[in-house]
Amino acid sequence: MKPSMIRTAIRNGGVFEISYAGALASDESARRNWWSGAREIARATKGKGILLSGGAQAICDLRAPMDAVNLVSVLGLNQNTARNAMSTDAKSLITRASTRQTYRAVLSAPVLIDAPTEAHTTPTVDSTPTPPAPGNSSKRVRESEDVVAHTSDAGTSEPSEPPQARPPKRSKGRGAKA
């Protein structure tokens, strides 16, 4: 592993997982390989971007969190970095993964709503199409005259106009003075 590639991966949000189950293996060569690989990852990452997991196949392979922290501290990481590899870094990884699945990294908060009753009605929208402008048959005319009727809880209908869209801000360019 090249350290420059590892630093680039960490800078881009990559995380390296170290499963401590390999250190508890019964095979001596498997334990030796785990120690050399884990030490190399700890050295190359300098403790950043490491996720510590159990990877236990049996119940007897599970360890207490501080036992795992002590095991990783033998690799050359300090206690706080090893503790963060189990808690803070893992939580931030899950949060980052969940924000990648949403629009513009906004966490979704589902809201439960009650089923509509007979007293409530749905808002109506005038669905008549606007005729195209003369001489420009391929473009649609802006529908600023449409009025949407919203129904309040009292059952009265209040007409309101849809909000007008603002034109996009223009940048002054690279060499323009403010």
XYZ file of C-alpha atoms in Angstrom:
178
model
C 0.000 0.000 0.000
C 1.335 3.361 -0.992
C 0.946 6.048 1.675
C -0.029 8.652 -0.932
C -2.914 6.480 -2.123
C -4.040 5.889 1.453
C -3.954 9.614 2.282
C -5.966 10.338 -0.875
C -8.524 7.697 0.063
C -8.880 9.102 3.590
C -9.180 12.651 2.241
C -12.012 11.456 -0.021
C -13.824 9.844 2.910
C -12.458 6.315 2.702
C -12.302 4.216 5.836
C -10.159 1.154 6.512
C -11.734 -1.553 8.641
C -9.638 -3.617 11.005
C -11.429 -6.676 12.317
C -9.818 -7.937 15.505
C -11.105 -11.495 14.988
C -7.930 -12.276 13.035
C -5.823 -11.557 16.106
C -7.783 -14.200 18.012
C -7.461 -16.911 15.351
C -6.152 -20.316 16.353
C -3.834 -20.558 13.350
C -0.430 -19.003 14.035
C 0.163 -17.871 10.446
C -3.272 -16.178 10.354
C -2.448 -14.275 13.540
C 0.958 -13.263 12.146
C -0.645 -12.020 8.926
C -3.267 -10.073 10.885
C -0.654 -8.342 13.030
C 1.505 -7.366 10.064
C -1.468 -6.138 8.005
C -3.073 -4.236 10.880
C 0.254 -2.650 11.865
C 0.801 -1.563 8.247
C -2.665 0.025 8.054
C -2.177 1.792 11.398
C 1.230 3.091 10.285
C 0.054 4.272 6.867
C -3.123 5.966 8.103
C -1.554 7.367 11.285
C -4.763 6.425 13.080
C -7.096 8.402 10.828
C -9.864 6.699 8.895
C -9.724 3.415 10.798
C -12.838 1.501 11.777
C -12.408 -1.191 14.408
C -14.860 -4.088 14.259
C -15.173 -7.505 15.848
C -15.836 -9.900 12.996
C -16.581 -12.666 15.480
C -17.773 -16.005 14.124
C -18.647 -17.379 17.566
C -19.816 -15.860 20.829
C -16.533 -16.674 22.526
C -14.701 -14.415 20.021
C -16.530 -11.289 21.236
C -14.494 -8.901 23.367
C -15.334 -5.924 25.562
C -14.782 -2.520 23.944
C -11.814 -1.649 26.152
C -10.194 -5.018 25.395
C -10.400 -4.187 21.686
C -9.025 -0.686 22.337
C -6.069 -2.176 24.240
C -5.479 -4.653 21.412
C -5.344 -1.851 18.833
C -3.160 0.316 21.050
C -0.507 -2.414 20.754
C -0.429 -1.583 17.012
C 0.935 1.872 17.841
C -2.247 3.925 18.148
C -3.017 5.850 21.315
C -6.045 5.012 23.461
C -8.207 7.931 22.258
C -7.644 7.137 18.585
C -8.453 3.478 19.170
C -11.611 4.384 21.119
C -12.706 6.755 18.334
C -12.152 3.967 15.804
C -14.893 2.001 17.565
C -17.358 4.784 18.371
C -17.039 8.225 16.779
C -15.582 7.145 13.440
C -18.139 4.362 13.069
C -21.019 6.740 13.816
C -19.746 9.350 11.353
C -19.376 6.653 8.688
C -23.002 5.577 9.133
C -24.172 9.203 9.058
C -22.169 9.896 5.913
C -23.568 6.804 4.210
C -27.132 7.786 5.070
C -26.646 11.348 3.814
C -25.318 10.092 0.487
C -28.702 8.479 -0.140
C -30.628 11.744 0.266
C -30.863 14.930 -1.763
C -28.078 17.382 -0.923
C -27.146 15.453 2.221
C -30.353 16.339 4.058
C -31.278 13.666 6.534
C -34.861 12.620 6.135
C -37.178 12.783 9.116
C -40.335 10.880 8.267
C -43.478 12.426 9.708
C -46.553 10.336 10.379
C -49.790 11.964 9.340
C -53.346 10.986 10.132
C -55.632 9.648 7.447
C -57.777 12.410 5.902
C -61.315 12.707 7.229
C -64.448 13.650 5.323
C -64.252 17.291 6.493
C -60.897 17.819 4.769
C -60.727 18.179 1.024
C -57.734 18.220 -1.235
C -56.584 21.478 -2.831
C -57.693 21.946 -6.400
C -55.609 23.319 -9.215
C -56.877 24.791 -12.463
C -55.640 22.280 -15.027
C -56.559 24.116 -18.215
C -53.492 24.432 -20.424
C -52.281 27.847 -21.482
C -52.226 28.323 -25.260
C -48.792 28.848 -26.819
C -47.656 32.358 -27.694
C -48.171 33.374 -31.311
C -45.081 32.886 -33.457
C -43.399 30.686 -30.854
C -45.269 27.407 -30.923
C -42.585 25.236 -29.283
C -42.319 27.177 -26.001
C -44.933 27.280 -23.281
C -46.160 30.589 -21.868
C -45.586 31.239 -18.185
C -48.734 30.490 -16.235
C -48.733 33.403 -13.813
C -52.502 33.920 -13.995
C -53.365 30.521 -12.507
C -55.003 30.701 -9.098
C -54.823 27.842 -6.631
C -57.624 27.400 -4.109
C -56.469 26.228 -0.696
C -58.979 24.811 1.748
C -58.584 25.733 5.389
C -59.806 23.761 8.387
C -62.994 25.850 8.580
C -63.956 24.760 5.074
C -63.581 28.174 3.421
C -61.736 28.516 0.199
C -59.095 31.241 -0.077
C -57.577 31.981 -3.488
C -53.876 32.656 -3.512
C -51.393 33.188 -6.287
C -48.394 30.900 -6.694
C -45.062 32.482 -5.757
C -43.136 34.015 -8.638
C -39.750 32.535 -9.446
C -36.765 34.845 -9.138
C -34.267 34.984 -11.989
C -30.896 33.401 -11.182
C -28.155 35.656 -9.838
C -25.506 36.473 -12.375
C -21.887 36.189 -11.438
C -19.682 39.160 -12.097
C -17.001 36.996 -13.623
C -13.466 36.419 -12.660
C -11.956 39.798 -13.466
C -14.946 42.013 -12.631
C -14.656 44.546 -9.841
C -17.192 44.606 -7.029
